[in-house]
Every structure is written in structure tokens, then in C-alpha cells.
XYZ file of N, CA and C in Angstrom:
837
model
N 8.756 9.164 -27.112
C 10.005 8.803 -26.194
C 10.260 7.510 -25.938
N 11.538 6.788 -26.111
C 11.815 5.692 -25.334
C 12.279 5.755 -24.222
N 11.967 4.902 -23.368
C 12.650 5.040 -21.833
C 12.775 3.836 -21.250
N 13.395 3.965 -19.703
C 13.108 2.363 -19.401
C 12.936 2.074 -17.822
N 12.326 1.460 -17.266
C 12.058 1.002 -16.193
C 13.261 0.232 -15.478
N 13.935 0.104 -14.994
C 14.962 -0.411 -14.459
C 15.776 0.293 -12.760
N 17.399 -0.163 -12.579
C 17.461 0.369 -11.064
C 19.183 -0.725 -10.996
N 20.030 -0.143 -9.652
C 21.332 -0.624 -10.249
C 21.496 -1.579 -9.127
N 22.082 -2.180 -9.362
C 22.386 -3.382 -8.447
C 23.231 -3.170 -7.313
N 24.771 -2.490 -8.059
C 25.695 -2.179 -7.768
C 25.973 -0.862 -7.454
N 24.713 -0.280 -7.032
C 24.615 1.366 -6.786
C 23.992 0.998 -5.083
N 23.637 0.330 -4.441
C 23.274 0.198 -3.297
C 24.310 1.045 -2.341
N 25.635 0.668 -2.703
C 26.857 1.501 -1.925
C 26.403 3.149 -2.390
N 26.404 3.386 -3.732
C 26.333 4.564 -3.747
C 24.520 5.578 -2.969
N 23.796 4.848 -3.068
C 22.850 5.657 -2.336
C 22.696 5.368 -0.682
N 23.524 4.465 -0.142
C 23.793 4.535 1.368
C 24.763 5.636 1.617
N 25.462 5.600 0.378
C 25.744 7.614 1.075
C 25.276 8.840 0.500
N 23.539 8.666 0.477
C 23.211 9.823 -0.301
C 23.111 10.908 0.969
N 24.743 11.650 1.147
C 24.706 12.747 2.332
C 24.416 13.547 1.429
N 24.761 13.514 -0.240
C 23.916 15.274 -0.848
C 25.258 16.260 -0.540
N 25.320 17.489 -0.174
C 26.098 18.587 -0.633
C 27.179 17.772 -1.121
N 28.311 18.659 -0.483
C 29.583 19.107 -1.258
C 29.706 20.123 -2.018
N 30.975 20.288 -2.431
C 30.979 21.888 -2.557
C 30.541 22.264 -4.175
N 29.888 23.202 -4.558
C 29.627 23.769 -5.793
C 30.659 24.188 -6.338
N 30.795 23.166 -7.551
C 31.931 23.430 -8.811
C 31.222 24.285 -9.860
N 32.058 25.102 -10.421
C 31.934 25.789 -11.628
C 31.933 24.924 -13.072
N 31.701 24.736 -13.991
C 31.839 23.461 -15.110
C 33.247 23.401 -15.508
N 33.083 22.723 -16.232
C 34.555 22.373 -16.600
C 35.041 23.090 -18.122
N 35.943 23.369 -17.834
C 36.050 24.064 -19.212
C 35.614 23.554 -20.506
N 35.792 22.176 -20.682
C 35.186 21.506 -21.579
C 33.365 21.587 -21.975
N 33.140 21.837 -20.295
C 31.701 21.589 -20.658
C 31.139 22.975 -20.861
N 32.294 23.702 -20.313
C 31.420 25.326 -20.584
C 31.278 25.822 -21.975
N 32.754 24.919 -22.752
C 32.753 25.049 -24.361
C 31.731 24.421 -25.055
N 31.158 23.698 -24.438
C 30.246 22.652 -25.262
C 28.865 23.361 -24.594
N 29.220 23.883 -23.853
C 27.473 24.507 -23.527
C 27.656 25.910 -24.309
N 28.396 26.518 -24.602
C 28.746 27.651 -25.275
C 28.167 27.133 -26.900
N 28.733 26.235 -27.639
C 28.285 25.201 -28.671
C 26.597 25.353 -28.634
N 26.019 24.692 -27.424
C 24.792 24.342 -27.086
C 23.765 25.725 -27.196
N 24.629 26.827 -27.462
C 24.160 27.886 -27.461
C 23.843 28.363 -25.659
N 24.532 27.776 -24.648
C 24.160 27.780 -23.554
C 23.153 28.609 -23.046
N 22.048 28.347 -23.925
C 21.102 29.465 -24.500
C 19.461 28.588 -24.227
N 18.969 29.100 -24.797
C 17.449 28.622 -24.538
C 17.194 27.172 -25.496
N 16.338 26.364 -24.963
C 16.065 25.077 -25.476
C 14.786 24.921 -24.823
N 13.711 24.232 -25.775
C 12.426 23.781 -25.690
C 12.220 22.349 -24.699
N 11.494 22.773 -23.578
C 11.443 21.949 -22.903
C 10.249 21.671 -22.269
N 9.810 20.073 -22.213
C 8.485 19.579 -21.591
C 8.929 18.359 -20.782
N 8.017 17.395 -20.627
C 8.087 16.419 -19.735
C 6.970 15.036 -20.083
N 7.889 14.260 -19.488
C 6.918 12.497 -20.071
C 7.495 12.001 -19.133
N 6.568 10.512 -18.791
C 6.745 9.506 -18.594
C 6.241 8.651 -19.164
N 6.461 7.866 -20.253
C 5.795 6.848 -21.101
C 5.624 5.145 -20.726
N 6.411 5.223 -19.582
C 6.765 3.624 -19.176
C 8.232 3.173 -20.734
N 7.956 3.414 -21.710
C 8.696 2.727 -22.846
C 10.452 3.147 -22.315
N 10.948 1.862 -23.423
C 12.628 2.151 -22.208
C 12.874 3.039 -23.879
N 14.433 3.479 -22.616
C 15.223 4.372 -23.277
C 16.187 3.958 -24.271
N 15.780 4.855 -25.267
C 16.882 4.513 -26.603
C 18.117 3.582 -26.559
N 18.881 4.639 -25.155
C 20.056 4.290 -25.088
C 20.570 3.193 -24.411
N 19.241 2.242 -23.954
C 19.172 1.223 -23.463
C 18.650 0.014 -24.690
N 18.292 0.550 -25.728
C 17.779 -0.525 -26.855
C 18.663 -2.018 -26.817
N 20.109 -1.451 -27.075
C 21.528 -2.243 -27.303
C 21.748 -2.985 -26.033
N 21.495 -2.513 -24.839
C 21.718 -3.764 -23.896
C 21.099 -4.652 -23.290
N 19.630 -4.166 -23.879
C 18.570 -5.404 -23.772
C 18.558 -6.593 -24.723
N 19.011 -7.707 -24.333
C 19.946 -8.676 -25.141
C 19.367 -10.471 -24.299
N 18.641 -11.655 -24.807
C 17.774 -11.099 -26.277
C 16.631 -9.879 -26.040
N 16.139 -9.524 -27.557
C 15.735 -8.628 -27.486
C 14.262 -8.746 -27.018
N 13.860 -10.144 -27.540
C 12.623 -11.342 -26.728
C 11.473 -10.228 -26.942
N 11.213 -9.291 -27.922
C 10.168 -8.497 -28.755
C 9.737 -7.465 -27.813
N 10.923 -6.973 -27.238
C 10.841 -5.961 -26.295
C 10.222 -5.983 -24.859
N 9.976 -6.965 -24.633
C 8.703 -7.022 -23.323
C 9.309 -6.597 -22.130
N 10.830 -6.243 -21.601
C 11.608 -5.713 -20.369
C 12.238 -4.924 -21.045
N 11.589 -4.206 -21.920
C 12.182 -2.966 -22.586
C 11.050 -1.679 -21.868
N 11.782 -1.422 -20.679
C 10.697 -0.462 -19.965
C 11.463 0.764 -18.983
N 10.906 1.984 -19.036
C 11.991 3.034 -18.368
C 12.086 2.400 -16.638
N 13.192 2.930 -16.179
C 13.716 2.391 -14.842
C 13.569 3.286 -14.080
N 13.005 2.616 -12.814
C 12.354 3.841 -11.626
C 13.672 4.853 -11.447
N 15.044 4.044 -11.162
C 15.997 5.018 -11.321
C 16.222 6.048 -12.094
N 15.368 6.330 -13.145
C 15.445 7.362 -13.920
C 14.425 8.427 -13.652
N 13.393 8.348 -12.689
C 12.753 9.381 -11.973
C 13.751 10.681 -11.522
N 13.652 11.338 -11.329
C 14.210 12.357 -10.556
C 14.905 12.034 -9.355
N 15.730 12.406 -8.714
C 16.196 12.168 -7.603
C 17.166 12.858 -7.176
N 17.728 13.123 -5.447
C 18.208 14.049 -5.264
C 19.913 13.692 -5.151
N 20.448 15.194 -5.473
C 22.178 14.557 -5.390
C 22.621 13.844 -4.217
N 23.923 12.531 -4.615
C 24.161 12.273 -3.452
C 25.260 11.724 -3.764
N 26.186 10.998 -2.534
C 27.501 10.365 -3.333
C 28.592 11.627 -3.197
N 29.741 10.798 -3.596
C 31.013 11.970 -2.847
C 30.963 13.435 -3.801
N 30.531 13.022 -4.912
C 30.310 14.583 -6.070
C 28.956 15.595 -5.416
N 28.394 15.218 -4.386
C 26.980 15.423 -4.067
C 26.788 16.654 -5.342
N 26.138 17.853 -4.863
C 25.675 18.666 -6.050
C 26.830 19.261 -6.595
N 27.699 18.714 -7.152
C 28.469 19.248 -7.902
C 28.857 20.839 -8.733
N 27.313 21.001 -9.252
C 27.248 22.625 -9.531
C 26.123 23.329 -8.895
N 26.035 22.441 -7.802
C 24.689 23.737 -7.016
C 23.282 23.036 -7.472
N 23.296 21.707 -7.624
C 22.133 21.716 -8.226
C 21.186 21.051 -7.144
N 19.937 21.041 -7.422
C 19.017 20.454 -6.548
C 18.638 19.272 -6.895
N 18.424 18.654 -8.448
C 17.795 17.418 -8.278
C 18.925 16.947 -9.564
N 19.111 15.242 -9.611
C 19.537 14.860 -10.864
C 17.866 13.777 -11.472
N 18.095 14.290 -13.188
C 16.959 13.785 -13.642
C 17.920 12.528 -15.197
N 16.601 12.404 -15.927
C 16.907 11.628 -16.720
C 16.294 12.609 -18.293
N 16.560 12.609 -19.219
C 15.295 13.076 -20.063
C 15.718 12.240 -21.666
N 14.946 12.943 -22.511
C 14.964 12.443 -24.045
C 15.297 13.606 -25.042
N 16.180 13.493 -25.621
C 16.637 15.014 -26.603
C 16.050 14.765 -27.620
N 15.951 15.821 -28.176
C 15.591 15.817 -29.654
C 16.917 15.371 -30.569
N 17.177 15.232 -31.940
C 18.397 14.796 -33.104
C 19.422 15.811 -33.059
N 18.501 17.591 -32.501
C 19.786 18.284 -32.636
C 20.254 19.143 -31.604
N 19.358 18.294 -30.534
C 20.532 18.593 -29.288
C 21.099 17.588 -29.217
N 20.777 16.241 -29.595
C 21.609 15.439 -29.306
C 23.383 15.441 -29.583
N 22.852 16.013 -31.353
C 23.813 16.618 -32.237
C 25.068 17.212 -31.309
N 24.445 18.362 -30.340
C 25.263 18.851 -29.966
C 25.953 18.560 -28.247
N 25.639 17.305 -27.959
C 26.167 16.553 -26.799
C 27.571 15.827 -27.132
N 27.782 15.569 -28.035
C 29.378 14.524 -28.281
C 28.972 13.232 -28.191
N 29.863 12.905 -28.331
C 29.857 10.898 -28.541
C 29.007 10.597 -27.086
N 28.601 9.153 -26.998
C 28.282 8.627 -25.838
C 29.449 8.194 -25.044
N 28.786 8.891 -23.617
C 29.572 8.500 -22.707
C 29.611 6.615 -21.892
N 30.779 6.143 -22.508
C 31.048 4.606 -21.770
C 29.799 3.989 -21.028
N 29.514 5.118 -20.034
C 28.671 4.182 -18.858
C 27.078 3.829 -19.168
N 26.708 4.498 -19.949
C 25.079 4.496 -20.166
C 24.118 4.245 -21.393
N 25.041 3.485 -21.908
C 23.921 2.845 -23.194
C 24.543 3.453 -24.652
N 24.151 3.551 -25.902
C 24.196 3.929 -27.258
C 22.750 3.562 -27.569
N 22.156 4.802 -28.693
C 21.391 4.771 -29.441
C 21.235 3.901 -30.691
N 20.364 3.525 -30.770
C 20.791 2.253 -31.903
C 20.193 3.236 -32.974
N 19.650 3.999 -32.868
C 19.289 5.137 -34.294
C 20.144 5.989 -34.571
N 21.199 6.278 -34.014
C 22.737 6.899 -34.586
C 22.785 7.945 -33.664
N 21.995 8.193 -32.709
C 21.747 9.683 -32.420
C 23.015 9.845 -31.366
N 23.807 10.543 -31.033
C 24.993 10.898 -30.556
C 23.965 11.020 -28.582
N 25.289 11.321 -27.498
C 25.248 11.977 -26.495
C 24.517 11.125 -25.178
N 23.851 10.139 -25.402
C 23.566 9.337 -24.327
C 24.549 9.036 -23.227
N 24.366 9.619 -22.060
C 24.802 9.276 -20.373
C 25.928 10.595 -20.475
N 25.347 11.531 -21.530
C 25.792 13.254 -21.424
C 24.540 14.067 -20.676
N 25.259 14.805 -19.765
C 24.612 15.215 -18.955
C 24.738 17.231 -19.160
N 23.552 17.458 -18.409
C 22.901 19.274 -19.377
C 22.740 20.289 -17.450
N 23.120 21.067 -17.518
C 22.658 21.935 -16.152
C 21.634 22.592 -17.006
N 20.451 22.717 -16.199
C 19.004 23.278 -16.942
C 18.464 24.127 -15.934
N 17.957 25.598 -16.331
C 17.215 26.031 -15.278
C 15.549 26.362 -15.836
N 14.704 26.845 -15.270
C 13.797 27.513 -16.028
C 12.887 29.046 -15.139
N 13.478 30.076 -15.857
C 13.174 31.323 -14.994
C 12.493 31.503 -15.198
N 10.944 30.850 -15.493
C 9.021 30.769 -15.150
C 8.557 29.547 -14.093
N 10.011 29.216 -13.706
C 9.466 28.257 -12.451
C 8.981 28.991 -11.327
N 8.780 28.670 -9.952
C 8.703 29.357 -8.580
C 10.265 29.243 -8.211
N 10.887 28.073 -8.272
C 12.742 28.287 -8.107
C 12.526 28.585 -9.052
N 13.115 29.670 -9.743
C 13.985 29.932 -10.636
C 15.314 30.088 -10.897
N 15.907 29.853 -9.222
C 17.339 30.162 -9.049
C 17.654 28.926 -9.022
N 16.964 27.253 -9.312
C 17.097 26.137 -9.017
C 17.900 25.639 -10.206
N 19.094 25.059 -9.801
C 19.731 24.462 -11.674
C 19.216 22.934 -10.995
N 19.111 21.975 -12.200
C 18.833 20.916 -12.548
C 19.883 20.070 -12.918
N 20.529 18.838 -12.584
C 21.212 17.587 -13.493
C 20.503 17.432 -14.591
N 20.927 17.037 -15.477
C 19.827 16.089 -16.739
C 21.333 15.189 -17.699
N 20.335 13.964 -17.661
C 21.012 13.296 -18.495
C 20.127 12.593 -19.364
N 21.059 12.814 -21.042
C 20.169 12.230 -21.990
C 20.087 10.606 -21.903
N 18.772 9.618 -22.174
C 18.773 8.483 -21.343
C 18.207 7.877 -22.640
N 17.599 8.933 -23.745
C 16.428 8.740 -24.420
C 16.552 9.269 -25.907
N 15.957 9.046 -26.821
C 15.696 10.164 -28.075
C 14.432 10.345 -27.669
N 14.226 11.895 -28.330
C 12.918 12.213 -28.378
C 12.366 12.493 -30.347
N 11.804 11.671 -31.029
C 12.590 11.254 -32.226
C 11.442 12.620 -33.224
N 11.710 12.794 -34.534
C 11.017 13.705 -34.940
C 9.689 13.672 -35.136
N 9.282 12.697 -34.890
C 7.737 13.140 -34.772
C 6.658 12.948 -34.196
N 7.506 13.811 -32.673
C 7.177 13.827 -31.421
C 7.004 15.323 -31.633
N 5.929 16.089 -30.573
C 5.643 17.125 -30.594
C 6.877 17.915 -30.117
N 7.552 19.218 -31.004
C 8.743 20.101 -30.704
C 9.744 19.063 -30.944
N 10.225 18.059 -31.350
C 11.562 17.856 -31.470
C 11.517 17.212 -32.813
N 10.975 17.963 -34.102
C 11.227 17.710 -35.602
C 12.611 18.029 -35.854
N 12.876 17.997 -37.005
C 13.970 18.553 -37.659
C 14.371 19.943 -37.094
N 15.941 20.251 -36.911
C 16.223 21.849 -36.494
C 15.788 22.334 -35.087
N 14.868 21.225 -34.236
C 14.486 21.588 -33.101
C 15.258 21.253 -31.887
N 15.807 21.952 -31.208
C 16.420 22.051 -29.798
C 15.796 21.833 -28.705
N 14.901 20.359 -28.246
C 14.156 20.220 -27.297
C 14.786 19.161 -26.381
N 14.063 19.339 -25.021
C 14.516 18.449 -23.701
C 13.472 18.127 -23.474
N 12.910 16.522 -22.625
C 12.052 16.279 -22.732
C 12.063 15.836 -21.138
N 11.899 15.926 -20.358
C 12.103 15.498 -19.031
C 11.389 14.004 -18.543
N 11.542 13.081 -18.126
C 11.338 12.354 -17.469
C 11.084 12.224 -16.595
N 9.433 12.354 -16.040
C 9.059 12.769 -14.738
C 7.941 11.767 -14.679
N 7.496 10.416 -13.766
C 6.493 10.070 -13.347
C 5.333 10.745 -12.913
N 4.442 10.335 -13.715
C 3.091 11.263 -13.390
C 3.117 12.011 -13.976
N 3.335 12.176 -15.653
C 4.119 13.256 -16.460
C 3.579 13.549 -17.345
N 3.184 12.322 -17.861
C 3.214 11.977 -19.101
C 1.704 13.012 -19.798
N 1.490 13.478 -20.727
C 0.790 14.356 -21.474
C 0.391 13.405 -22.585
N -0.696 12.714 -22.484
C -1.316 11.716 -22.985
C -2.294 12.294 -24.237
N -2.576 13.214 -24.172
C -2.951 13.912 -25.209
C -2.024 14.003 -26.617
N -0.371 14.383 -26.474
C 0.736 14.085 -27.533
C 1.273 12.811 -26.716
N 1.415 12.069 -26.240
C 2.500 11.012 -26.482
C 2.284 10.073 -27.074
N 3.371 10.072 -27.809
C 3.643 8.707 -29.153
C 3.948 7.572 -28.518
N 4.354 6.966 -27.345
C 4.756 5.555 -27.019
C 3.992 5.061 -25.811
N 3.352 5.607 -25.295
C 2.964 5.420 -23.838
C 2.607 3.846 -23.715
N 3.553 2.914 -23.156
C 2.829 1.380 -22.996
C 2.661 0.894 -21.224
N 2.363 1.906 -20.319
C 2.317 2.030 -19.056
C 1.202 0.911 -18.960
N 1.240 -0.217 -18.125
C 0.362 -0.979 -18.212
C 0.154 -2.109 -19.208
N 0.749 -1.575 -20.421
C 0.516 -2.558 -21.403
C 0.918 -4.070 -21.214
N -0.029 -5.238 -21.426
C 0.202 -6.652 -21.033
C 1.530 -7.065 -22.354
N 2.158 -6.269 -23.205
C 3.520 -6.457 -24.179
C 4.103 -6.244 -23.546
N 4.316 -5.484 -22.274
C 5.568 -4.971 -21.498
C 5.525 -5.632 -20.268
N 6.731 -5.776 -19.449
C 7.132 -6.033 -18.043
C 6.363 -5.258 -17.138
N 6.411 -5.291 -15.726
C 5.897 -4.747 -14.792
C 6.124 -3.290 -15.018
N 5.459 -2.292 -15.260
C 5.953 -1.088 -15.911
C 5.514 0.106 -14.028
N 4.489 -0.605 -13.577
C 4.896 -0.180 -12.121
C 3.182 0.834 -11.923
N 2.843 1.597 -13.208
C 2.507 2.839 -13.581
C 1.315 2.016 -14.250
N -0.212 2.581 -14.331
C -0.508 2.173 -15.329
C -0.826 3.727 -16.033
N -1.808 3.333 -17.599
C -1.655 4.373 -18.261
C -2.383 5.526 -17.877
N -3.079 5.512 -17.238
C -4.353 6.892 -16.529
C -2.676 7.119 -15.624
N -2.612 6.764 -14.789
C -1.756 7.235 -13.799
C 0.047 7.413 -14.075
N -0.026 7.355 -15.313
C 1.413 7.537 -16.096
C 0.751 9.484 -16.387
N -0.312 9.730 -16.519
C -0.912 10.795 -17.069
C -1.571 11.982 -16.064
N -0.807 11.254 -14.855
C -1.713 12.320 -13.563
C -2.021 13.549 -13.417
N -0.470 13.973 -13.961
C -0.434 15.386 -13.732
C -0.020 15.903 -15.332
N -0.215 15.365 -16.021
C 0.838 15.590 -17.607
C -0.421 16.789 -18.448
N -1.330 17.250 -17.367
C -2.159 18.252 -18.532
C -2.360 19.224 -16.874
N -0.978 19.289 -16.026
C -1.592 20.354 -15.030
C -1.309 21.643 -15.750
N -0.791 22.410 -16.628
C -0.755 23.747 -17.079
C -2.190 24.199 -17.399
N -3.150 23.280 -17.537
C -4.361 23.671 -18.097
C -5.534 24.118 -17.079
N -4.987 24.055 -16.146
C -5.409 24.969 -14.812
C -5.593 25.854 -14.378
N -6.459 27.312 -14.126
C -6.229 28.513 -13.916
C -5.371 28.669 -13.090
N -4.468 29.870 -13.981
C -2.819 30.144 -13.275
C -2.324 28.863 -12.909
N -1.478 28.341 -13.712
C -1.164 26.964 -13.389
C 0.245 26.609 -12.547
N 0.643 26.181 -11.941
C 1.991 26.120 -11.279
C 2.258 24.489 -10.486
N 2.905 23.629 -11.054
C 3.142 22.442 -10.388
C 3.139 22.091 -9.137
N 3.324 22.925 -8.103
C 3.066 23.057 -6.835
C 1.522 22.722 -6.244
N 0.991 23.093 -6.776
C -0.705 23.158 -6.385
C -1.396 22.682 -7.702
N -0.870 22.182 -8.877
C -1.492 21.444 -9.583
C -1.389 19.895 -10.036
N -0.238 19.815 -9.185
C -0.038 18.195 -9.251
C 0.152 17.399 -8.251
N -0.803 16.496 -7.592
C -0.971 15.854 -6.471
C 0.027 14.215 -6.617
N 1.031 14.329 -6.405
C 1.658 12.719 -6.858
C 1.488 11.998 -5.760
N 0.368 12.619 -4.397
C 0.087 11.104 -3.483
C -0.998 10.311 -4.687
N -1.461 10.785 -5.801
C -2.389 9.761 -6.133
C -1.542 9.044 -7.110
N -0.065 8.690 -7.182
C 0.738 7.616 -7.811
C 0.689 6.138 -6.951
N 0.336 5.170 -7.312
C 0.366 4.276 -5.850
C 1.987 4.277 -5.681
N 1.603 3.414 -4.218
C 3.125 3.388 -3.298
C 3.332 2.207 -2.695
N 2.761 0.847 -3.649
C 2.712 -0.480 -2.766
C 4.250 -1.116 -2.648
N 4.971 -0.479 -3.596
C 5.739 -1.344 -3.836
C 7.473 -0.238 -3.837
N 8.863 -0.869 -3.780
C 9.604 0.185 -3.697
C 10.227 1.012 -4.863
N 9.061 -0.072 -5.759
C 9.513 0.785 -7.443
C 8.656 1.994 -7.855
N 7.222 2.222 -7.513
C 6.517 2.696 -7.095
C 6.524 4.125 -6.012
N 7.418 3.747 -4.570
C 7.542 4.802 -3.836
C 8.695 5.707 -4.727
N 9.591 4.737 -5.516
C 10.830 5.827 -5.884
C 9.809 6.939 -7.471
N 9.172 6.167 -8.005
C 8.240 6.877 -8.869
C 7.378 8.070 -7.964
N 6.956 7.925 -7.192
C 6.197 8.671 -6.515
C 7.014 9.817 -5.961
N 8.080 9.568 -5.271
C 9.321 10.511 -4.630
C 9.660 11.100 -5.907
N 10.292 10.499 -6.845
C 10.323 11.381 -8.380
C 9.555 12.301 -8.871
N 8.306 11.889 -8.712
C 7.286 13.172 -8.906
C 7.205 14.108 -8.293
N 7.229 13.949 -6.778
C 7.628 15.162 -5.793
C 8.271 15.863 -6.151
N 9.586 15.792 -6.280
C 10.936 16.460 -5.754
C 11.002 16.926 -7.483
N 9.965 16.533 -8.599
C 9.684 17.684 -9.924
C 8.700 18.476 -9.595
N 7.563 18.446 -8.653
C 6.623 19.256 -8.512
C 7.154 20.511 -7.931
N 7.919 20.098 -7.193
C 8.389 21.002 -5.817
C 9.188 22.355 -6.935
N 10.061 21.984 -8.414
C 10.749 23.098 -9.206
C 9.703 24.207 -9.098
N 8.421 23.909 -9.349
C 7.233 25.093 -9.180
C 7.428 25.616 -10.924
N 7.043 24.361 -11.603
C 7.029 24.823 -13.127
C 5.718 25.910 -13.121
N 5.757 26.964 -13.780
C 4.327 27.432 -14.457
C 3.758 27.986 -15.509
N 2.697 28.338 -15.253
C 1.947 28.476 -16.331
C 1.984 27.802 -18.049
N 3.351 26.557 -18.380
C 3.312 26.414 -19.629
C 3.976 24.985 -18.919
N 3.446 23.850 -19.812
C 4.343 22.650 -20.077
C 5.328 22.717 -21.048
N 5.495 23.390 -21.715
C 6.734 23.758 -22.850
C 7.458 24.919 -22.296
N 7.702 25.172 -21.336
C 8.768 26.261 -21.302
C 10.121 26.323 -22.053
N 10.674 27.795 -22.225
C 11.884 27.556 -22.773
C 13.341 27.448 -21.440
N 13.592 26.855 -21.387
C 14.933 26.115 -20.181
C 16.242 26.675 -20.924
N 17.093 27.650 -19.872
C 18.677 27.342 -20.472
C 19.255 26.243 -20.117
N 20.297 25.589 -20.870
C 20.580 25.062 -20.663
C 22.570 25.003 -21.104
N 23.151 24.178 -20.007
C 24.716 24.373 -20.332
C 24.966 22.674 -20.748
N 26.130 22.027 -21.349
C 26.408 20.727 -21.129
C 27.768 20.856 -19.867
N 27.632 19.870 -18.961
C 28.428 19.581 -18.208
C 28.974 18.515 -17.990
N 29.861 17.997 -17.229
C 30.256 16.529 -16.983
C 29.087 15.676 -15.994
N 29.096 14.966 -16.226
C 28.346 14.186 -15.423
C 28.806 13.475 -13.681
N 27.879 14.051 -12.964
C 28.960 13.027 -11.665
C 29.001 11.844 -11.579
N 30.862 11.431 -10.735
C 30.476 9.893 -11.383
C 29.741 9.079 -10.432
N 28.984 9.791 -9.329
C 27.715 8.748 -8.550
C 26.695 8.925 -9.500
N 26.371 9.841 -10.044
C 25.145 9.782 -11.084
C 25.398 8.975 -12.056
N 26.691 8.891 -13.033
C 26.746 8.199 -13.711
C 26.701 6.038 -12.859
N 26.779 5.953 -12.090
C 27.385 5.059 -11.761
C 25.869 4.520 -11.394
N 25.163 4.802 -11.095
C 23.663 4.996 -10.171
C 22.897 4.297 -11.561
N 23.109 5.186 -12.822
C 22.475 5.017 -13.793
C 22.709 3.580 -14.771
N 24.066 3.673 -14.837
C 24.958 2.612 -15.441
C 24.175 1.154 -15.150
N 24.109 1.267 -13.894
C 23.752 0.124 -12.907
C 21.752 -0.410 -13.084
N 21.101 0.912 -13.611
C 19.931 0.572 -13.720
C 19.694 -0.562 -14.382
N 20.368 -0.960 -15.826
C 19.472 -1.441 -16.747
C 20.777 -2.718 -16.977
N 20.117 -3.617 -16.923
C 21.150 -4.934 -17.573
C 20.959 -5.533 -18.599
N 21.400 -6.350 -19.288
C 20.604 -7.396 -20.697
C 19.434 -8.027 -20.566
N 19.106 -8.196 -18.552
C 17.742 -8.694 -18.934
C 16.469 -7.637 -18.787
N 17.298 -6.364 -18.476
C 16.276 -5.287 -18.260
C 16.570 -4.704 -17.038
N 15.397 -3.744 -16.671
C 15.352 -2.884 -15.633
C 16.137 -4.167 -14.163
N 17.383 -3.154 -13.151
C 17.585 -3.997 -12.526
C 17.010 -3.559 -10.927
N 16.125 -3.455 -10.250
C 15.767 -2.783 -9.142
C 16.635 -3.475 -8.345
N 17.642 -2.199 -7.140
C 17.869 -2.699 -6.292
C 17.263 -2.861 -4.691
N 18.154 -3.753 -3.794
C 17.550 -3.800 -3.086
C 17.990 -3.153 -1.998
N 17.434 -1.477 -1.601
C 18.342 -0.871 -0.682
C 17.073 -0.364 0.992
């Protein structure tokens, strides 16, 4: 899966108003219609953090420079809702993800905010409202934006499969990861080593597994602002409480992205790669 390690310079203001809250809103008519088209039903889920650049950012990096700066941004880790919109749909988290081609086709054209996938799959910058009935917090709704492609050769993302691969620091499954570049000398600072990127990737192999007891995010480094953001993202996802399997069925509905999140993500990656703000 492609990914990216970036940030937003112009989002300092948005982060400063990280008040959260805001009235819960029903999905727009367009969002509801798109959700129905997507089956507002079930898709296969999983998690990753391979440090590799997000497919939606590939065209943004100029010049390409052998992909040295093509890494997944710390801002693409899970965050709590903030800004004027707050939790627009009552969601607990904002996240990014890679989507299979079949799921991408249901998202519609790219949003101008957040890149373009040079492989031709649409949906960059489009958002989905996701829930996991098997989770400890089964009532949680999580807003997820497409930032990358889960290619057909990745597990679960083959032709015809609707798959959502959530980006979570520390949750790369090294047994199946096809593009992990964490710590690789061929890339700029990825903030995690390959081993650290997979700290919680196999949580579901423990007895009676759930993320709240089988993932210890404190094992991720926290020496820099970027690393602390990655660790926080790990903690936020872990609290959702996925249980039993790392590949659950997720309920998904396509919705409009909150404006604050679009600004946050759009500022995270520029022509020179990740842009981590000083906030």
C-alpha cells in the first residue's frame, strides 16, 4: 500500500482550534446516495503502516528524486475531530486509508483537496463513515479519507474485492506487507523502523484478542514531535477495540469530508514531500 509521512504548514490554525464537538449531522443526500451505491453495506477491513508514500501524493512530489521523500505523513495517522465542523457525523476519529480498486470506483472523482493517484484509480480525498460491529466500541463511527491505493496484488485487494486498509502507526502486518519502507535508507526519515511499524500488526494472534489489551503503543518511540503524533494515532485506534480478527467486516457509507480535515490533509504533503508543522 502506498502511503506518506507529511504534515501541514497552513494547518497550524486548524490544529489550534482542536476543540472537537460540533453538532452531529446526518450524511448529505449525495453522501447517502453514494453510500447506497457502495452498498452502505459491508467491506473487508484491515490495517497497515508501511511508511511508503500514499498513491494520492505521487503526482505532488516534484521532482520525483527517486522517491526519496515519498513517505507517509505523520498527519495521516488517526486524529480526533477538530475545527469548526468538529465531529460532523458524531465520529470519534479521523483516519486515512488505502482502498482497493473496486472500492475506489465507488467513491467517485478525486476531491481537488488531496491529490491524484497516477495509477488512474479515483477517489483521492473522498471520505467514508465506517463502523465495526465486532469492536468493543461497536457504536463508534470513524471518518476515513482515501489517501492511497491498495493494489490488486495485496492481500484482500484483488479484482472485485471491496477492501479498506486503515493507516495506523505500529499496525503493519509484516507477514503480508508488500511495500514496507520504514527505516529504509532509500527513503527520508520515516520516524519508525520496520520492526516498530509492525509492533501491533499481529495483535489478533493472541488468545481472545482485542486491540485494547494486545497492542502496547508505548513501544513506539516518542523522541520527536512526529513520533509522538504517530504514537498518539496508534493509541486512538487501539481504543476502538477491534476484536478477534485483523480483517473484520466494516460497515461503510460515503459522506462529505469535514472541511477542517480536508485542509489538514491537503497541507500535509507538498512538492518536496512531507511538511510537518510546528504546532
